[in-house]
Short mmCIF file of C-alpha atoms in Angstrom, two decimals:
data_model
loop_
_atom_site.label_atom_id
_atom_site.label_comp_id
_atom_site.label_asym_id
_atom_site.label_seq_id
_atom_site.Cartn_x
_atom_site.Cartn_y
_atom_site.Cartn_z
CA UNK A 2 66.39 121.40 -69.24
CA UNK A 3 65.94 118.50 -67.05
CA UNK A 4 67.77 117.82 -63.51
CA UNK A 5 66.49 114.79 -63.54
CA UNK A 6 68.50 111.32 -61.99
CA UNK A 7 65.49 109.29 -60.91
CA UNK A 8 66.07 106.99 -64.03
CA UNK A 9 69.47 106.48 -62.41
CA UNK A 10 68.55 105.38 -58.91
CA UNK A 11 65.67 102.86 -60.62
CA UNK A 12 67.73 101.30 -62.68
CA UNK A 13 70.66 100.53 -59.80
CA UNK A 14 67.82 99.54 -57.75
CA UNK A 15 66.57 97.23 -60.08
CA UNK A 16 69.79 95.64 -61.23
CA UNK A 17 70.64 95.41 -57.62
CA UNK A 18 67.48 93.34 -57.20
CA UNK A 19 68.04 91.34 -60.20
CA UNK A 20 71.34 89.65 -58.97
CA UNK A 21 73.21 91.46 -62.24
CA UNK A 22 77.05 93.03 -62.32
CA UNK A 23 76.86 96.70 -61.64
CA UNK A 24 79.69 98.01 -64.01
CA UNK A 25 80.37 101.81 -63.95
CA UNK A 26 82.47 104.12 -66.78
CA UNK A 27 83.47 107.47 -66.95
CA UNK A 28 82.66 108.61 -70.60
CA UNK A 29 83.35 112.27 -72.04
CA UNK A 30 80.27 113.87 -74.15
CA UNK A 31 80.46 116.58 -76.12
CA UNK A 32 78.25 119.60 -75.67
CA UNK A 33 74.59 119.28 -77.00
CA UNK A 34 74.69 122.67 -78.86
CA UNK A 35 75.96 125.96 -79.42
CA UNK A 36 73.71 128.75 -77.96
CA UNK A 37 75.06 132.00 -78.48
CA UNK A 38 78.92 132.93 -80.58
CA UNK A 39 80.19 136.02 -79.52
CA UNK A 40 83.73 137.13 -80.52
CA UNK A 41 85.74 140.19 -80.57
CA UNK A 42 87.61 141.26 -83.12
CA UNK A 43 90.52 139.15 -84.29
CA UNK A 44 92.92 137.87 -87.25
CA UNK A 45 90.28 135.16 -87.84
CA UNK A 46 86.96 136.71 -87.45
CA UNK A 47 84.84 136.83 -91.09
CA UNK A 48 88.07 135.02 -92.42
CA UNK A 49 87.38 132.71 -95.65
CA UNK A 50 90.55 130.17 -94.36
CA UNK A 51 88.90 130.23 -90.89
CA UNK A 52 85.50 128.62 -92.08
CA UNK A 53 83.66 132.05 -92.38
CA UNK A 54 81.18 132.09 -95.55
CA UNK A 55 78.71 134.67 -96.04
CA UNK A 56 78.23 134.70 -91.70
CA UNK A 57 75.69 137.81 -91.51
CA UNK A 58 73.80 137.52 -88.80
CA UNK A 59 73.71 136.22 -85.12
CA UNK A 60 72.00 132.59 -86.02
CA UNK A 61 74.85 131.82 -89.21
CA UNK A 62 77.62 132.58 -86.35
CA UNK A 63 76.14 130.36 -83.68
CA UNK A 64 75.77 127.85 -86.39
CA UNK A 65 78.94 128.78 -87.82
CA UNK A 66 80.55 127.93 -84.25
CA UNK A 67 78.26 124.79 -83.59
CA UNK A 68 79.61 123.15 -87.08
CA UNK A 69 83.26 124.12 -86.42
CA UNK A 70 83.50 122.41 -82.32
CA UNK A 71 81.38 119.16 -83.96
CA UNK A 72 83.88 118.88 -86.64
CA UNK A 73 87.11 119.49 -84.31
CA UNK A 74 88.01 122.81 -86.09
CA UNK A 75 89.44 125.86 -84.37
CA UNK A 76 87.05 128.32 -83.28
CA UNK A 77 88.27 131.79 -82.32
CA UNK A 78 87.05 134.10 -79.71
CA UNK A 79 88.88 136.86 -80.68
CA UNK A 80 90.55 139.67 -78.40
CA UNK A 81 89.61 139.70 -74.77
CA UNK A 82 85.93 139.27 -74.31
CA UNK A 83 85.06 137.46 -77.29
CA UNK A 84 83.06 134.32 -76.00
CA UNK A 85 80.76 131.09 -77.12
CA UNK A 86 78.38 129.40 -74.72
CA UNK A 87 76.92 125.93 -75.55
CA UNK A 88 74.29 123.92 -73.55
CA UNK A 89 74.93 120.17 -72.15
CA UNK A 90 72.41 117.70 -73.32
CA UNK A 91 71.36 117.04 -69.60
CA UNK A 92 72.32 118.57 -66.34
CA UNK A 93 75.91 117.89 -65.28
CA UNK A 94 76.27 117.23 -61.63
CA UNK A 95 79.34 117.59 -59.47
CA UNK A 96 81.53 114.54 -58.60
CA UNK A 97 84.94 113.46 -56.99
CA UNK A 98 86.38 114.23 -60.49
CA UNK A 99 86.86 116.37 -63.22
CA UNK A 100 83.20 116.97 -64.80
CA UNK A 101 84.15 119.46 -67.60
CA UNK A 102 86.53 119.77 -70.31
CA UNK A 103 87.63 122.19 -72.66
CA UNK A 104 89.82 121.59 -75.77
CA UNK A 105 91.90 123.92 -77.07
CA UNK A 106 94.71 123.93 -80.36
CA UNK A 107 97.74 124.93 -78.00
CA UNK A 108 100.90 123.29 -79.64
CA UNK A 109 103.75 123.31 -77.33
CA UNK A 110 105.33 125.73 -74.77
CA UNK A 111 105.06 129.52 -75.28
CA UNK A 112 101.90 128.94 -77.13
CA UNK A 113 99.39 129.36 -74.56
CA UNK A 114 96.43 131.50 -74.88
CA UNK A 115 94.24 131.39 -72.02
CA UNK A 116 90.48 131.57 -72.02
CA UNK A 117 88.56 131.86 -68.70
CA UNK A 118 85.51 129.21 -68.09
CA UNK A 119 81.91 130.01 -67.02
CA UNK A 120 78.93 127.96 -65.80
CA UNK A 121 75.30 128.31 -65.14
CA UNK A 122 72.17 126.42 -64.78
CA UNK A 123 69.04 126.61 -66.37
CA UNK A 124 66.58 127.85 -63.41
CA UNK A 125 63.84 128.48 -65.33
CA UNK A 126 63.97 125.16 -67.29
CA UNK A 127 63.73 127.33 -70.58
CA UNK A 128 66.64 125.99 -71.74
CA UNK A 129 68.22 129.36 -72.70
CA UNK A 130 70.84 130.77 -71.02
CA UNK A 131 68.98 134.42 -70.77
CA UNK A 132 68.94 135.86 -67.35
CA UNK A 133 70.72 133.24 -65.89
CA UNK A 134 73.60 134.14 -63.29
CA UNK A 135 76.98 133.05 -64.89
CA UNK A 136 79.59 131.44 -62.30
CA UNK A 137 83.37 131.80 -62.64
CA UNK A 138 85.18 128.62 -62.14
CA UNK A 139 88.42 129.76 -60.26
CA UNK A 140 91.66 129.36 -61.12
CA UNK A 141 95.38 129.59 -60.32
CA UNK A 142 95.50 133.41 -61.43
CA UNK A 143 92.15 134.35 -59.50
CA UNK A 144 93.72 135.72 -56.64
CA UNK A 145 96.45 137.25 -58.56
CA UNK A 146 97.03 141.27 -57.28
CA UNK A 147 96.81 141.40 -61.78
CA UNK A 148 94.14 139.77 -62.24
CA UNK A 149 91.43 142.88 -62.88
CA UNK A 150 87.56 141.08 -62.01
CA UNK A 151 84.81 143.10 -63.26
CA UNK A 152 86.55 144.33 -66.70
CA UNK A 153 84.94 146.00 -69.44
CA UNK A 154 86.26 146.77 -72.81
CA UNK A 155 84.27 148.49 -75.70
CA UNK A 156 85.50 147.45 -79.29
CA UNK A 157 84.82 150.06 -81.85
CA UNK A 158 84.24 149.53 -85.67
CA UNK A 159 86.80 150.54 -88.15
CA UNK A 160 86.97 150.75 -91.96
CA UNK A 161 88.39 147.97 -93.94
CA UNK A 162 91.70 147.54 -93.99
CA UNK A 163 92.16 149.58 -90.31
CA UNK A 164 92.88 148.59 -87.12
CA UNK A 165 90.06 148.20 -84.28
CA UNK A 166 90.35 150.72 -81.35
CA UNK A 167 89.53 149.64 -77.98
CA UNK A 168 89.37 151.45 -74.83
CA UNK A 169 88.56 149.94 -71.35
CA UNK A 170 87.11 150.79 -67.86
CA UNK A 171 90.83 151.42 -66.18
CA UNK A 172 91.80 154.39 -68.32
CA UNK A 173 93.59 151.58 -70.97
CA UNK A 174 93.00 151.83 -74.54
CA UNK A 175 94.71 150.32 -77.70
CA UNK A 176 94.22 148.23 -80.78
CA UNK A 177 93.63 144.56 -82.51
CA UNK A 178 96.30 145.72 -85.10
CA UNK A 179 96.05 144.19 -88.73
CA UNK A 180 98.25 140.87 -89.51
CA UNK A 181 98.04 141.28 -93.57
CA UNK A 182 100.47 138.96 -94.53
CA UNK A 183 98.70 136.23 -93.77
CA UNK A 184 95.10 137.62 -92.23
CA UNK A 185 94.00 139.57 -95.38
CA UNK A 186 90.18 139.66 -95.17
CA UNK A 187 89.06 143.33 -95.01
CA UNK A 188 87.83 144.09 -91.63
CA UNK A 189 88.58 142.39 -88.50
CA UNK A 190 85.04 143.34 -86.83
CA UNK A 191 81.91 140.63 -86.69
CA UNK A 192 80.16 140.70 -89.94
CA UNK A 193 77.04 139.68 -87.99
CA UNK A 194 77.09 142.93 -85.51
CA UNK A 195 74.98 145.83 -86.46
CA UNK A 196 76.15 147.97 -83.39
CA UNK A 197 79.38 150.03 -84.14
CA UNK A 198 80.52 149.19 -80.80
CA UNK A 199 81.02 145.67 -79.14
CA UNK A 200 80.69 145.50 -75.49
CA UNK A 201 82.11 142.92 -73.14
CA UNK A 202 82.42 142.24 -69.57
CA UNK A 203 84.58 139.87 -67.16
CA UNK A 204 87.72 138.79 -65.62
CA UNK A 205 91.06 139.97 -67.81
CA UNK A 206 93.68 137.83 -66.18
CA UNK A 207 97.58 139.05 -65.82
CA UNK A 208 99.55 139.44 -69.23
CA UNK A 209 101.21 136.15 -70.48
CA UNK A 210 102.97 138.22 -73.58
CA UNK A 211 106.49 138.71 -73.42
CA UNK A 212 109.65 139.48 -75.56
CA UNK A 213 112.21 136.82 -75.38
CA UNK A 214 115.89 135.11 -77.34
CA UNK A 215 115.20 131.92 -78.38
CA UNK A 216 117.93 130.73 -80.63
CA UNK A 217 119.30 133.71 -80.77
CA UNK A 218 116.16 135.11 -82.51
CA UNK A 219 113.81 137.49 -80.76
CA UNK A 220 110.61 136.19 -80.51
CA UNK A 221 107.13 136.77 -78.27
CA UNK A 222 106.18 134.40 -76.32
CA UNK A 223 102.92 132.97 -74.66
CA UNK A 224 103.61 131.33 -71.34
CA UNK A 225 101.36 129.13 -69.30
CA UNK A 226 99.11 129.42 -66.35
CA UNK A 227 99.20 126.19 -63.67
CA UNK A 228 95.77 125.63 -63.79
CA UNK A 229 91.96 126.53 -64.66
CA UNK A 230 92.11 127.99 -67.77
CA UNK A 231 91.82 126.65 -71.16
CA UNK A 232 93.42 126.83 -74.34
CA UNK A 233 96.60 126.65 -71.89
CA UNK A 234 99.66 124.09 -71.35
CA UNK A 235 98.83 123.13 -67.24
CA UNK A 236 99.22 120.44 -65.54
CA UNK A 237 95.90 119.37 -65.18
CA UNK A 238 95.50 118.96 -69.24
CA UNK A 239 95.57 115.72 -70.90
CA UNK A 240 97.26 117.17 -74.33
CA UNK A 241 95.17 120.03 -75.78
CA UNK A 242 92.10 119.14 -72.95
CA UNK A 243 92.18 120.84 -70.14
CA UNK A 244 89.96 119.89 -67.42
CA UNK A 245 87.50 121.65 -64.76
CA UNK A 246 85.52 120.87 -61.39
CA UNK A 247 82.21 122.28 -60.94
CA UNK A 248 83.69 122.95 -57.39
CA UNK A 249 85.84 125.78 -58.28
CA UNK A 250 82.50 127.44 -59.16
CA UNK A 251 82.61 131.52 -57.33
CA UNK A 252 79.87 133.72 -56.99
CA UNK A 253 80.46 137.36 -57.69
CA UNK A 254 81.94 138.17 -54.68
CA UNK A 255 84.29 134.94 -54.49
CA UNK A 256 82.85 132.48 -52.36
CA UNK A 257 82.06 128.86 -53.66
CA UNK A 258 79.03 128.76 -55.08
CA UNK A 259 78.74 125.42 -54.03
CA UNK A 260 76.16 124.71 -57.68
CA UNK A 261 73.80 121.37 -57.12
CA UNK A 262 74.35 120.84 -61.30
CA UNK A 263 75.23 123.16 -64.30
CA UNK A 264 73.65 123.01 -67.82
CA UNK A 265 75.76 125.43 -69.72
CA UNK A 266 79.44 126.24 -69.90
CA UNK A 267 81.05 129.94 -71.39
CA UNK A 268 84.38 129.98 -72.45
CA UNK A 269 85.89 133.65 -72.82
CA UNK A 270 89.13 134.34 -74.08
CA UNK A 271 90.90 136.05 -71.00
CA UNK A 272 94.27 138.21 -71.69
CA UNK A 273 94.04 141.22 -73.22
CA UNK A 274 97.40 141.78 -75.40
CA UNK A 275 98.45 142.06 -78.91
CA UNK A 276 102.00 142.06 -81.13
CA UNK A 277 103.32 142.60 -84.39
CA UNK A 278 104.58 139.09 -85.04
CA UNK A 279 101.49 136.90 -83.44
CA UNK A 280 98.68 139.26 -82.91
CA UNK A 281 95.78 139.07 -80.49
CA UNK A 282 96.01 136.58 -78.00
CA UNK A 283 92.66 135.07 -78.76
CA UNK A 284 91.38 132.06 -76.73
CA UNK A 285 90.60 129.20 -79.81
CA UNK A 286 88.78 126.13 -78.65
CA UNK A 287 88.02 123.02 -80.85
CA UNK A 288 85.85 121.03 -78.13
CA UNK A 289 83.65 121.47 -75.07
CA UNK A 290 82.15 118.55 -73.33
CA UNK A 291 81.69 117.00 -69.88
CA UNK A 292 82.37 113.70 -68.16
CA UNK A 293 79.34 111.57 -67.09
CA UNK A 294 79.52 108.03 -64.99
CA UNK A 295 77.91 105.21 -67.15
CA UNK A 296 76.44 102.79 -65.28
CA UNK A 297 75.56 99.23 -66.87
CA UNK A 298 74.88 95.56 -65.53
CA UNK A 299 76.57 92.94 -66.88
#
C-alpha cells in the first residue's frame, strides 16, 4: 500500500503557479475492502435473515462481510471478540480532525452496543494486515479501573440447538444462550471455522447491561459510553457515525503511538454480556470509512 502524497504537493504547487482558486473539501470514503471477518458466536451468525447463504469457508465470510458494509446492511461481530478488519484504498494520514468513521445501527438510548476500534499500517507494503502491530485508539472507558486490557476468551463449539460455552483468562466463564423465538438457525458457531474452539484477544470494556422499569415494564438496557467507541450513542457521533482521531492511537503499554498514517482499521465488538430478552451484546456495524481533504482549483 502506498504512503504516497507527492501527487498532492505537485499539484498545489502547480495550481499555485498557474494563478488558479485553490478550493479544499473534506469528503468521507468508504473502506477499499474487507480483509479478514471474524465473529464470535451470536444470534446472527450463519443466520438466513442476516444475509448468511451457504458461508463455508473463510473467503465466502470476508466476502459475505465486504457485500453487506457496501450495501449498508448490518454486519454482526458477535459476542466479545468477534471482529472485521478492512483496508483503506490509500494511506490515511492524521489531521486537525476526525479522520475515521465507523457506522453502526444503534437506534435510540439504551441501545448501545459498543465495539472497540483498531488501526495499523501496512509496513511491509504487502498490503495484508499479517504481522502487522494493531493500535488501540483510546477511549473514554480506557482508563476505567473495569476496563480488563489484554482479555482472552475461548468460544467452544456446541451441538445444534445448544448454547456456546465460553470461559476466559480471569477465572469467568458463561454462555451465548439461544434466542429461538426469533434466532432459529441451528447453531450459533461460524459455519466457516474448522477449529472446535474460537480464540480471541483484546480489551473487554466495563458492562453496559443492566435491569431497569421503564413504563412500568422491566426491561434490560444498553447504556452509552461518552466517547471512542462505535456502534454507541456519544457525543461525538453524527447519528449512527461515530467518529475517531488517529491521535488517540496507544501502543501496548498506553502511550500515544503518535502513527505517521494508518492503512487498515479493526473494529471488535467490546462488552462481554448476554440476557434472556436481547441476547449478546454484539457490536453490528453497517459502514467503515475515513475522511480525506479534496483539494481542487477552480
Amino acid at each position: 500500500m502506498k504512503h504516497n502524497v507527492t501527487f498532492a504537493v505537485a499539484f498545489l504547487l502547480a495550481a499555485c503557479n498557474s494563478g488558479e482558486e485553490i478550493v479544499s473539501a473534506r469528503i468521507s470514503e468508504p473502506v477499499a475492502r474487507v480483509i479478514e471477518y471474524v465473529p464470535a458466536p451470536g444470534q446472527f451468525i450463519n443466520e438466513p435473515k442476516s444475509g448468511f447463504a451457504n458461508v463455508t469457508t473463510p473467503e465466502e465470510a470476508r466476502a459475505y462481510a465486504e457485500r453487506r458494509l457496501q450495501s449498508g446492511n448490518y454486519l454482526s461481530l458477535g459476542g466479545w471478540g468477534g471482529y472485521v478488519v478492512a483496508a483503506f484504498g490509500r494511506s490515511v494520514p492524521p489531521s486537525d480532525d476526525y479522520e475515521l468513521w465507523v457506522r453502526g445501527n444503534t437506534y435510540g438510548e439504551n441501545t448501545s452496543e459498543p465495539g472497540t476500534v483498531w488501526v495499523a499500517q501496512d509496513s511491509d507494503g504487502d498490503g495484508s494486515s499479517d504481522g502487522e502491530t494493531w493500535y488501540e485508539l483510546r477511549g473514554s472507558r480506557y482508563d476505567d479501573p473495569a476496563t480488563i486490557h489484554g482479555y482472552r476468551i475461548v468460544y467452544t463449539r456446541a451441538a445444534d440447538g445448544e448454547p456456546i460455552p465460553w470461559t476466559d483468562n480471569r477465572g469467568g466463564n458463561g454462555a451465548v444462550g439461544r434466542m429461538d423465538d426469533f434466532h432459529t438457525q441451528p447453531n450459533y458457531y461460524p459455519a466457516w471455522i474448522g477449529e472446535d474452539e474460537l480464540v480471541f484477544e483484546g480489551v473487554c470494556l466495563p458492562s453496559n447491561l443492566s435491569e431497569s422499569q421503564i413504563g412500568g415494564q422491566l426491561v434490560w438496557v444498553l447504556t452509552s459510553f461518552e466517547w471512542g467507541y462505535t456502534d454507541n450513542v456519544s457525543a461525538v457521533a453524527v447519528g449512527q457515525v461515530n467518529r475517531f482521531r488517529i491521535a488517540h492511537a496507544v501502543t501496548a503499554d498506553g502511550m500515544a503511538a503518535q502513527l505517521p498514517y494508518v492503512d487498515f482499521i479493526k473494529v471488535q465488538t467490546g462488552v462481554n454480556g448476554w440476557n434472556p430478552l436481547t441476547g449478546e451484546v454484539s457490536t453490528e456495524v453497517c459502514g467503515i470509512g475515513c475522511y480525506r481533504t479534496a483539494t481542487s482549483a477552480e
